[in-house]
Coordinates of C-alpha atoms in Angstrom, one line a residue:
M156 CA 58.2 154.1 27.5
I157 CA 56.8 157.3 25.6
S158 CA 59.3 159.6 24.4
R159 CA 58.3 163.2 24.9
I160 CA 57.7 165.3 21.6
R161 CA 60.5 167.9 21.9
A162 CA 59.6 170.3 19.4
D163 CA 56.7 172.8 20.3
W164 CA 54.2 172.0 17.4
R165 CA 51.6 174.3 18.9
A166 CA 54.2 177.4 18.7
A167 CA 55.0 176.7 15.1
T168 CA 51.4 176.5 14.2
S169 CA 50.3 179.6 15.7
L170 CA 52.9 181.6 14.2
T171 CA 52.2 179.5 10.6
G172 CA 48.7 180.9 11.5
S173 CA 49.8 184.6 11.8
V174 CA 51.3 184.4 8.2
I175 CA 48.3 183.0 6.6
K176 CA 46.1 185.4 8.4
W177 CA 48.1 188.0 6.9
L178 CA 47.8 186.5 3.3
T179 CA 44.2 188.3 3.4
I180 CA 46.5 191.8 2.5
P181 CA 48.0 190.6 -1.0
L182 CA 44.3 189.1 -1.6
L183 CA 43.3 192.5 -1.7
F184 CA 44.8 193.5 -5.2
P185 CA 42.8 190.9 -7.0
V186 CA 39.6 191.9 -5.5
I187 CA 40.5 195.6 -6.8
L188 CA 41.1 193.9 -10.2
S189 CA 38.0 192.0 -10.0
L190 CA 35.9 195.0 -9.3
Y191 CA 37.6 197.1 -12.3
Y192 CA 37.4 194.4 -14.7
G193 CA 33.7 192.8 -13.4
R194 CA 34.9 189.1 -12.8
G195 CA 36.2 187.3 -10.0
L196 CA 34.8 189.0 -6.8
S197 CA 32.9 186.3 -5.1
T198 CA 35.9 184.3 -5.6
F199 CA 38.2 186.2 -3.8
L200 CA 36.2 187.7 -1.1
A201 CA 35.2 184.0 -0.2
T202 CA 39.2 183.3 -0.3
I203 CA 39.9 186.0 2.1
V204 CA 36.9 184.7 4.5
I205 CA 38.5 181.4 4.3
A206 CA 42.2 182.5 4.7
F207 CA 41.3 184.9 7.7
S208 CA 39.6 182.0 9.5
V209 CA 42.2 179.4 8.8
G210 CA 45.0 181.8 10.0
W211 CA 42.7 182.9 12.9
G212 CA 42.1 179.4 13.9
L213 CA 45.7 178.2 13.9
E214 CA 46.8 181.4 15.8
Q215 CA 44.7 180.2 18.9
T216 CA 46.9 177.1 19.3
H217 CA 49.3 178.8 21.3
N218 CA 49.0 182.4 23.7
D219 CA 52.7 183.4 23.3
P220 CA 54.6 181.4 20.4
A221 CA 57.6 183.6 19.7
D222 CA 58.7 182.5 23.4
A223 CA 58.9 179.1 22.4
L224 CA 60.6 179.7 18.8
G225 CA 63.6 177.7 18.6
P226 CA 65.6 175.9 15.9
R227 CA 63.1 172.8 16.2
E228 CA 60.1 175.0 16.0
A229 CA 61.7 177.3 13.1
F230 CA 62.1 174.2 10.7
L231 CA 58.4 173.2 11.8
M232 CA 57.1 176.8 11.2
V233 CA 58.8 177.4 7.6
A234 CA 57.9 174.1 6.2
L235 CA 54.3 174.3 7.4
T236 CA 53.7 177.9 6.6
W237 CA 55.0 177.1 2.7
L238 CA 52.8 174.0 2.7
L239 CA 49.8 175.6 4.1
V240 CA 50.0 178.9 2.3
S241 CA 49.9 177.0 -0.9
V242 CA 46.9 175.3 0.1
V243 CA 44.9 178.2 1.2
G244 CA 46.3 180.1 -2.2
A245 CA 45.0 177.2 -4.2
V246 CA 41.3 178.1 -2.9
P247 CA 40.7 180.8 -5.7
Y248 CA 41.4 178.4 -8.6
V249 CA 38.8 175.6 -7.2
I250 CA 36.2 178.3 -6.7
E251 CA 36.6 180.0 -9.9
G252 CA 36.8 176.7 -11.7
A253 CA 33.7 174.9 -10.0
F254 CA 31.4 177.9 -9.4
T255 CA 31.7 180.3 -12.4
S256 CA 30.5 179.8 -16.0
Y257 CA 33.4 181.4 -17.5
G258 CA 35.8 178.9 -15.4
A259 CA 33.7 175.7 -15.6
S260 CA 36.2 174.3 -18.5
S261 CA 39.2 175.2 -16.3
T262 CA 41.6 172.5 -15.4
L263 CA 42.2 174.1 -12.0
R264 CA 38.6 173.5 -10.6
L265 CA 40.5 169.9 -9.5
P266 CA 41.9 170.3 -6.4
V267 CA 45.4 168.4 -7.2
N268 CA 45.7 170.6 -10.2
A269 CA 44.9 173.8 -8.1
L270 CA 47.6 172.7 -5.6
F271 CA 50.0 172.0 -8.3
E272 CA 49.6 175.5 -9.8
T273 CA 49.7 177.5 -6.4
M274 CA 52.9 175.5 -5.5
S275 CA 54.5 176.3 -8.4
G276 CA 53.6 180.0 -8.0
F277 CA 54.8 180.4 -4.1
T278 CA 57.9 178.3 -4.8
T279 CA 58.4 180.2 -7.9
T280 CA 58.7 177.2 -9.9
G281 CA 56.5 178.2 -13.0
S282 CA 55.5 174.9 -14.0
T283 CA 51.9 174.8 -15.0
V284 CA 48.9 172.4 -15.4
M285 CA 46.8 175.1 -17.2
G286 CA 45.0 173.8 -20.2
S287 CA 44.4 177.0 -21.6
I288 CA 46.5 180.3 -20.7
S289 CA 43.6 182.9 -21.3
F290 CA 41.0 185.5 -20.2
E291 CA 38.3 183.3 -21.8
N292 CA 38.4 180.7 -19.1
H293 CA 40.1 182.7 -16.3
S294 CA 39.4 186.3 -14.8
R295 CA 42.3 188.9 -15.0
A296 CA 41.8 188.9 -11.3
L297 CA 42.9 185.2 -11.1
M298 CA 45.5 185.4 -13.5
M299 CA 47.2 188.2 -11.6
W300 CA 46.7 186.2 -8.6
R301 CA 48.7 183.7 -10.1
Q302 CA 51.6 186.2 -11.0
E303 CA 51.0 187.7 -7.3
T304 CA 52.0 184.3 -5.9
Q305 CA 55.2 184.1 -7.3
W306 CA 56.2 187.7 -6.2
L307 CA 55.2 186.6 -2.7
G308 CA 57.3 183.8 -2.7
G309 CA 60.4 185.2 -4.3
M310 CA 62.0 186.8 -1.5
G311 CA 60.5 184.5 1.0
I312 CA 56.9 184.3 2.5
V313 CA 58.4 184.0 6.3
I314 CA 61.2 186.8 5.7
L315 CA 58.2 189.4 4.8
A316 CA 56.3 188.1 7.7
I317 CA 59.7 188.7 10.1
A318 CA 59.9 192.1 8.3
I319 CA 56.4 193.2 9.3
L320 CA 55.0 191.1 12.1
P321 CA 56.6 192.1 15.4
E322 CA 55.9 188.3 17.1
L323 CA 58.6 187.1 14.5
S324 CA 61.6 189.3 15.2
V325 CA 62.2 187.5 18.4
G326 CA 63.0 184.3 16.5
G327 CA 63.8 185.9 13.2
A328 CA 67.4 184.6 12.9
Q329 CA 66.5 181.0 13.2
L330 CA 63.5 181.5 10.6
M331 CA 65.6 183.3 8.3
D332 CA 68.5 180.4 8.4
A333 CA 65.6 177.8 7.9
E334 CA 64.3 179.4 4.8
A335 CA 67.2 181.3 3.5
P336 CA 68.0 180.3 -0.4
G337 CA 71.4 179.0 -0.3
P338 CA 73.9 178.1 2.1
G339 CA 73.5 181.4 4.0
L340 CA 71.7 184.6 4.2
E341 CA 74.2 187.6 5.2
K342 CA 72.7 189.8 7.8
L343 CA 73.1 193.1 6.7
T344 CA 72.0 195.1 9.6
P345 CA 72.4 194.7 13.4
R346 CA 68.6 193.8 13.7
I347 CA 67.3 191.0 11.7
A348 CA 63.9 192.4 11.1
E349 CA 65.9 195.2 9.5
T350 CA 68.0 193.0 7.2
A351 CA 64.6 191.3 6.2
R352 CA 63.0 194.8 5.5
A353 CA 66.2 195.9 3.4
L354 CA 66.1 192.9 1.1
W355 CA 62.2 193.2 0.4
G356 CA 63.3 197.0 0.1
L357 CA 65.6 196.2 -2.5
Y358 CA 63.0 193.5 -4.0
V359 CA 60.3 195.9 -4.4
G360 CA 62.5 198.4 -5.8
L361 CA 63.9 196.5 -8.7
T362 CA 60.3 195.3 -9.4
I363 CA 58.9 198.8 -9.8
L364 CA 62.0 199.7 -12.1
E365 CA 60.8 196.8 -14.3
I366 CA 57.4 197.5 -14.3
V367 CA 58.1 201.1 -15.3
G368 CA 60.6 200.1 -17.9
L369 CA 58.1 197.5 -19.4
Y370 CA 55.7 199.9 -19.7
A371 CA 57.7 202.7 -21.0
F372 CA 58.4 200.8 -24.0
H373 CA 54.4 200.4 -24.6
R374 CA 53.9 204.2 -23.9
V375 CA 56.3 204.9 -26.9
G376 CA 55.3 202.5 -29.2
L377 CA 58.0 199.7 -28.9
A378 CA 56.2 197.3 -27.4
P379 CA 52.3 197.2 -28.2
E380 CA 51.4 194.0 -26.0
M381 CA 53.2 195.3 -23.2
T382 CA 50.1 197.0 -21.5
L383 CA 50.2 198.2 -17.8
Y384 CA 48.4 194.8 -16.7
N385 CA 51.1 193.0 -18.6
A386 CA 54.0 195.1 -17.3
I387 CA 52.7 194.4 -13.5
A388 CA 52.2 190.8 -14.4
H389 CA 55.8 190.1 -15.6
G390 CA 57.2 192.6 -13.2
F391 CA 55.8 190.0 -10.7
T392 CA 57.4 187.2 -11.7
T393 CA 60.8 188.4 -13.2
M394 CA 62.2 189.3 -10.1
P395 CA 61.2 186.5 -8.1
T396 CA 62.6 184.1 -11.1
G397 CA 58.8 182.8 -11.5
G398 CA 58.5 182.7 -15.0
F399 CA 54.6 182.7 -15.1
S400 CA 53.1 184.7 -17.8
P401 CA 49.5 185.4 -18.8
E402 CA 50.6 184.8 -22.2
A403 CA 50.2 181.6 -23.8
R404 CA 53.8 182.0 -25.8
S405 CA 55.5 183.7 -22.9
I406 CA 57.7 186.4 -23.6
E407 CA 57.7 185.1 -27.5
A408 CA 54.4 187.5 -27.4
F409 CA 56.3 190.5 -27.1
T410 CA 59.0 192.4 -29.4
A411 CA 62.7 192.1 -29.4
I412 CA 63.3 194.9 -27.1
V413 CA 61.5 193.5 -24.4
Q414 CA 63.2 190.3 -24.4
W415 CA 66.7 192.2 -24.3
F416 CA 65.3 194.4 -21.7
I417 CA 64.1 191.5 -19.2
I418 CA 67.5 189.6 -19.4
P419 CA 69.4 192.0 -17.0
F420 CA 66.5 191.6 -14.6
M421 CA 66.5 187.8 -14.6
I422 CA 70.4 188.2 -14.0
A423 CA 69.9 190.7 -11.2
A424 CA 67.3 188.6 -9.9
G425 CA 69.6 185.6 -9.5
T426 CA 72.2 187.4 -8.0
N427 CA 73.0 187.8 -4.2
F428 CA 70.6 190.5 -3.2
A429 CA 73.3 191.3 -0.4
L430 CA 75.5 192.8 -3.0
F431 CA 72.6 195.4 -4.0
W432 CA 72.6 196.3 -0.4
H433 CA 76.5 196.9 -0.8
L434 CA 76.1 198.5 -4.1
W435 CA 73.4 201.1 -2.5
N436 CA 75.9 201.7 0.3
R437 CA 79.0 202.3 -2.3
D438 CA 80.5 199.5 -0.8
L439 CA 82.1 198.7 -4.4
Q440 CA 85.3 196.8 -2.7
T441 CA 82.9 194.0 -1.5
V442 CA 81.3 193.3 -5.0
R443 CA 84.3 193.9 -6.8
N444 CA 85.8 190.8 -4.5
D445 CA 82.8 188.4 -4.7
V446 CA 83.9 185.1 -5.9
E447 CA 80.6 183.7 -6.4
V448 CA 79.0 186.6 -8.6
K449 CA 82.4 186.1 -10.8
G450 CA 81.6 182.5 -11.3
Y451 CA 77.7 183.2 -11.9
I452 CA 78.4 185.7 -14.6
G453 CA 81.1 183.4 -16.0
V454 CA 78.7 180.5 -16.5
I455 CA 75.9 182.4 -18.0
G456 CA 78.4 184.1 -20.5
I457 CA 79.9 180.8 -21.6
L458 CA 76.6 179.1 -22.0
T459 CA 75.4 181.8 -24.0
A460 CA 78.2 181.6 -26.4
L461 CA 77.7 177.9 -26.7
V462 CA 74.2 178.1 -27.6
A463 CA 74.4 181.2 -29.9
G464 CA 77.1 179.3 -31.6
L465 CA 74.9 176.2 -32.0
L466 CA 72.1 178.4 -33.2
F467 CA 74.1 180.3 -35.4
T468 CA 75.4 177.4 -37.3
N469 CA 72.2 175.8 -37.3
L470 CA 73.3 173.0 -35.3
G471 CA 70.8 174.1 -32.8
S472 CA 67.6 174.8 -34.7
E473 CA 66.4 174.9 -38.1
M474 CA 63.5 177.2 -37.4
L475 CA 65.7 180.4 -36.1
T476 CA 66.3 182.8 -39.1
G477 CA 67.6 186.3 -39.0
G478 CA 71.2 186.0 -38.4
V479 CA 73.5 187.0 -35.6
E480 CA 71.1 189.2 -33.4
P481 CA 68.3 186.7 -32.8
A482 CA 70.7 183.7 -32.5
V483 CA 72.4 186.0 -29.5
R484 CA 69.2 187.2 -28.3
H485 CA 67.4 183.8 -27.9
A486 CA 70.5 182.3 -26.4
A487 CA 71.2 184.9 -23.7
F488 CA 67.6 184.8 -23.0
Q489 CA 66.8 181.3 -22.7
I490 CA 70.0 180.8 -20.7
A491 CA 69.7 183.4 -18.4
S492 CA 66.1 182.1 -17.9
I493 CA 67.3 178.5 -16.9
V494 CA 70.3 179.4 -14.8
T495 CA 68.5 181.8 -12.8
T496 CA 65.6 179.4 -12.7
T497 CA 62.9 182.1 -13.9
G498 CA 61.6 179.6 -16.7
Y499 CA 60.5 182.3 -19.4
A500 CA 60.8 181.7 -23.1
S501 CA 61.5 183.7 -25.8
M502 CA 60.6 181.0 -28.4
D503 CA 59.8 177.3 -28.2
F504 CA 63.2 175.8 -27.4
N505 CA 61.7 172.3 -28.4
L506 CA 62.2 173.4 -31.9
W507 CA 66.0 173.2 -31.1
G508 CA 68.6 170.6 -31.6
Q509 CA 69.6 168.0 -29.3
Q510 CA 72.9 169.3 -28.5
T511 CA 71.3 172.5 -27.3
K512 CA 68.7 171.1 -25.3
F513 CA 71.5 169.0 -23.4
V514 CA 73.1 172.5 -22.6
L515 CA 69.5 173.8 -21.3
L516 CA 69.0 170.3 -19.2
F517 CA 72.6 171.0 -17.8
A518 CA 71.8 174.6 -16.9
M519 CA 68.9 173.6 -14.8
F520 CA 71.5 172.0 -12.3
I521 CA 73.3 175.4 -11.6
G522 CA 71.0 177.5 -10.2
G523 CA 71.6 181.1 -9.1
S524 CA 73.2 182.7 -6.3
A525 CA 73.0 182.2 -2.6
G526 CA 70.6 185.1 -1.2
S527 CA 68.9 185.6 -4.7
T528 CA 65.4 184.3 -5.4
G529 CA 67.0 181.4 -7.9
G530 CA 66.6 178.1 -7.0
S531 CA 68.2 174.8 -7.9
I532 CA 71.6 173.7 -6.4
K533 CA 73.4 177.3 -6.6
V534 CA 76.8 178.5 -7.8
I535 CA 78.2 179.1 -4.5
R536 CA 77.9 175.3 -3.9
W537 CA 79.2 174.3 -7.5
I538 CA 82.4 176.7 -6.5
V539 CA 82.9 175.3 -3.0
M540 CA 82.8 171.5 -4.0
L541 CA 85.2 172.2 -7.0
K542 CA 87.8 173.8 -4.7
A543 CA 87.2 171.1 -2.3
L544 CA 88.1 168.6 -4.8
R545 CA 91.1 170.4 -6.2
R546 CA 92.3 170.6 -2.8
E547 CA 91.7 166.8 -2.5
L548 CA 93.9 166.1 -5.6
V549 CA 96.7 168.1 -4.3
T550 CA 96.7 166.3 -0.7
A551 CA 96.5 163.0 -2.2
A552 CA 99.9 163.8 -4.0
H553 CA 101.5 165.7 -1.3
P554 CA 99.7 164.4 2.2
E555 CA 102.0 166.7 4.0
V556 CA 100.2 170.1 2.6
V557 CA 97.7 171.6 4.9
K558 CA 95.5 173.4 2.1
P559 CA 92.1 174.9 3.6
V560 CA 89.4 175.9 1.0
R561 CA 89.2 179.6 0.3
L562 CA 86.7 181.8 -1.2
G563 CA 89.1 184.8 -1.9
S564 CA 90.4 185.7 1.4
Q565 CA 88.0 183.6 3.7
V566 CA 88.7 180.1 4.7
I567 CA 85.6 178.0 4.3
D568 CA 84.7 175.8 7.7
E569 CA 84.8 172.1 7.3
T570 CA 81.5 171.5 8.4
A571 CA 80.2 173.8 6.1
I572 CA 81.9 171.8 3.0
R573 CA 80.4 168.6 4.4
G574 CA 77.4 170.1 4.4
I575 CA 77.4 171.4 1.0
F576 CA 78.4 168.2 -0.4
T577 CA 75.6 166.3 1.9
F578 CA 73.3 168.9 0.2
T579 CA 74.1 168.2 -3.2
V580 CA 74.3 164.1 -2.9
L581 CA 70.8 164.3 -1.4
Y582 CA 69.5 166.7 -4.1
L583 CA 71.0 164.3 -6.8
V584 CA 69.5 161.2 -4.9
I585 CA 66.3 162.8 -4.9
F586 CA 66.5 163.8 -8.4
A587 CA 67.6 160.1 -9.6
L588 CA 64.3 158.5 -7.2
G589 CA 61.9 160.9 -8.8
T590 CA 62.5 160.6 -12.1
L591 CA 62.7 156.8 -11.8
I592 CA 59.1 157.1 -10.0
I593 CA 58.0 159.4 -12.7
I594 CA 59.2 157.2 -15.6
T595 CA 57.5 154.0 -13.9
I596 CA 53.9 155.6 -13.4
G597 CA 54.4 157.2 -16.9
I598 CA 51.2 158.7 -18.8
S599 CA 48.2 157.3 -19.7
G600 CA 47.7 157.1 -23.5
E601 CA 51.0 159.0 -24.2
S602 CA 54.6 158.0 -24.7
L603 CA 57.0 159.7 -22.2
T604 CA 60.8 159.4 -22.7
A605 CA 63.5 159.1 -20.2
F606 CA 64.9 162.7 -21.3
E607 CA 61.2 163.9 -21.0
A608 CA 60.8 162.7 -17.5
T609 CA 64.2 163.5 -16.3
S610 CA 63.8 167.2 -17.6
A611 CA 60.4 167.2 -15.8
V612 CA 62.1 166.3 -12.5
A613 CA 65.1 168.8 -12.7
A614 CA 62.4 171.6 -13.6
T615 CA 60.2 171.0 -10.5
L616 CA 63.1 170.2 -8.0
G617 CA 65.1 173.0 -9.1
N618 CA 62.0 175.4 -9.4
V619 CA 63.0 176.0 -13.2
G620 CA 59.7 175.7 -14.5
P621 CA 59.4 174.1 -18.1
G622 CA 61.1 171.1 -19.0
I623 CA 62.1 169.8 -22.2
G624 CA 59.5 167.9 -25.1
L625 CA 56.4 167.2 -23.4
V626 CA 57.0 169.5 -20.6
G627 CA 58.4 172.0 -22.9
P628 CA 58.0 175.9 -22.6
M629 CA 54.7 175.9 -24.8
N630 CA 53.2 172.6 -23.4
S631 CA 52.3 171.9 -19.5
F632 CA 52.3 169.2 -17.0
L633 CA 48.5 168.8 -17.4
P634 CA 49.2 165.1 -18.8
F635 CA 50.7 163.7 -15.9
P636 CA 48.4 161.4 -13.9
R637 CA 47.5 162.7 -10.2
S638 CA 50.1 160.7 -8.3
S639 CA 52.7 162.3 -10.5
K640 CA 51.8 165.8 -9.9
L641 CA 51.7 165.0 -6.3
L642 CA 55.2 164.2 -6.4
M643 CA 56.3 167.2 -8.5
V644 CA 54.4 169.2 -5.9
F645 CA 56.3 167.3 -3.0
L646 CA 59.4 168.0 -5.2
M647 CA 58.6 171.8 -5.5
W648 CA 58.1 172.1 -1.9
V649 CA 61.3 170.4 -1.0
G650 CA 63.3 172.3 -3.6
R651 CA 62.4 175.5 -2.6
L652 CA 63.3 175.1 1.0
E653 CA 66.3 173.5 0.2
I654 CA 65.7 170.0 1.4
F655 CA 66.5 169.9 4.9
P656 CA 63.7 171.9 6.7
V657 CA 61.4 169.4 5.1
F658 CA 63.6 166.4 5.6
V659 CA 64.5 167.1 9.0
L660 CA 60.9 167.0 10.2
L661 CA 61.0 163.1 8.8
T662 CA 63.6 162.2 11.2
R663 CA 62.3 160.4 14.7
S664 CA 65.3 162.4 16.8
Y665 CA 63.5 165.7 15.5
W666 CA 60.2 164.9 17.4
Q667 CA 61.8 162.8 20.3
T668 CA 64.0 163.3 23.3

């Protein structure tokens, strides 16, 4: 007997097509830049035609997909959207690398490399396979598209689609649940489309604020390299906790005041955006009582103090000179960058001592807040697990005690606690298997240590960006063979969607009655 397929894949595919078709709108920005700078116009015009054609073709698979949208279709639509948007987003890299004289030496002309770069972009990972980050081998339009992919992926492509596409508002709640970065995304308004618009409004506002601030430093002479182009480029990748930079040396290329200025924006990007909405509406009590934000700021503060101490005492780095200020600045910047999974670098932390590198590796598993643009496991999950473990210790000694797990005054449902433990165990299992596979495959002609492989998998699965050693902040993932790159593409995709929306598609029960 042949089982009937339960998920309406045509509805999910059709809605995915709608999102891909509307990808032509953000592609217009690189078109404008290509006209201004005189390079890359044909690349992006061709991409627009391809994106519109693919999107329109997928739309035709279902007449009225919104009516058929349920939880199963939401999982499929979200997973497909992130995968196919990354595939279409890779087209400019391949075209420019293969068909332009200045891009002929680009490593991104190879489809695997292009897919790696664009998946890293949309998932806001920030890992790169660019052999040379320069305007000699890449047009300014393409480099800005690379930045823009992170900005689009930061708050969520599907959440943006819910905010602007009426056909998605019907099943918006299921879609937001499937895509939401964290255990849950707070519904801020009665209508889910209004919540999506509120989140994106806050996101846009903070991005503009950072761009204006960065360019202001340039105008007053405090940041000579922070041109308007660079200000926009880094505004596009700070708030999504992305980490791409058109500068080969990342934020090290800019003055100390720029590094200090970016730190609070990285921390803000890793904060639950619902808190900014409450602040905007003058609901200070909700912000003050938020347990997660206290833990989040506390972790950043403690790790910053630890790394600053190591750097200042030269246990962390013999390359760091200048006293207290640079030690505190680089510690605060790098911890904020790694914990929030932004992935910027204020200096090459490969030069730091082994103790400090272990602190950074540990920080890769913390993550930002739920409802933020940060990746990895998330602070709220660690808080709930620690409280649950403490509860188990108490009840082991006093079996008669009934002790619920609380976040402030809120009692956490036992189902939610099991879900958090399940996610974390699955995350760590995927991390361990990924590390084992990467070590087994190795790198032809180069040595790959277990520590480097561990950091590479932690960086891609957690959407952190740079790893340590061979994949450090001033290096790239280019030396890895094709099979390893495809595995890490999968890890970035799975990590951004927080495992379940992808893995549920791999179960037999999802597809059959």
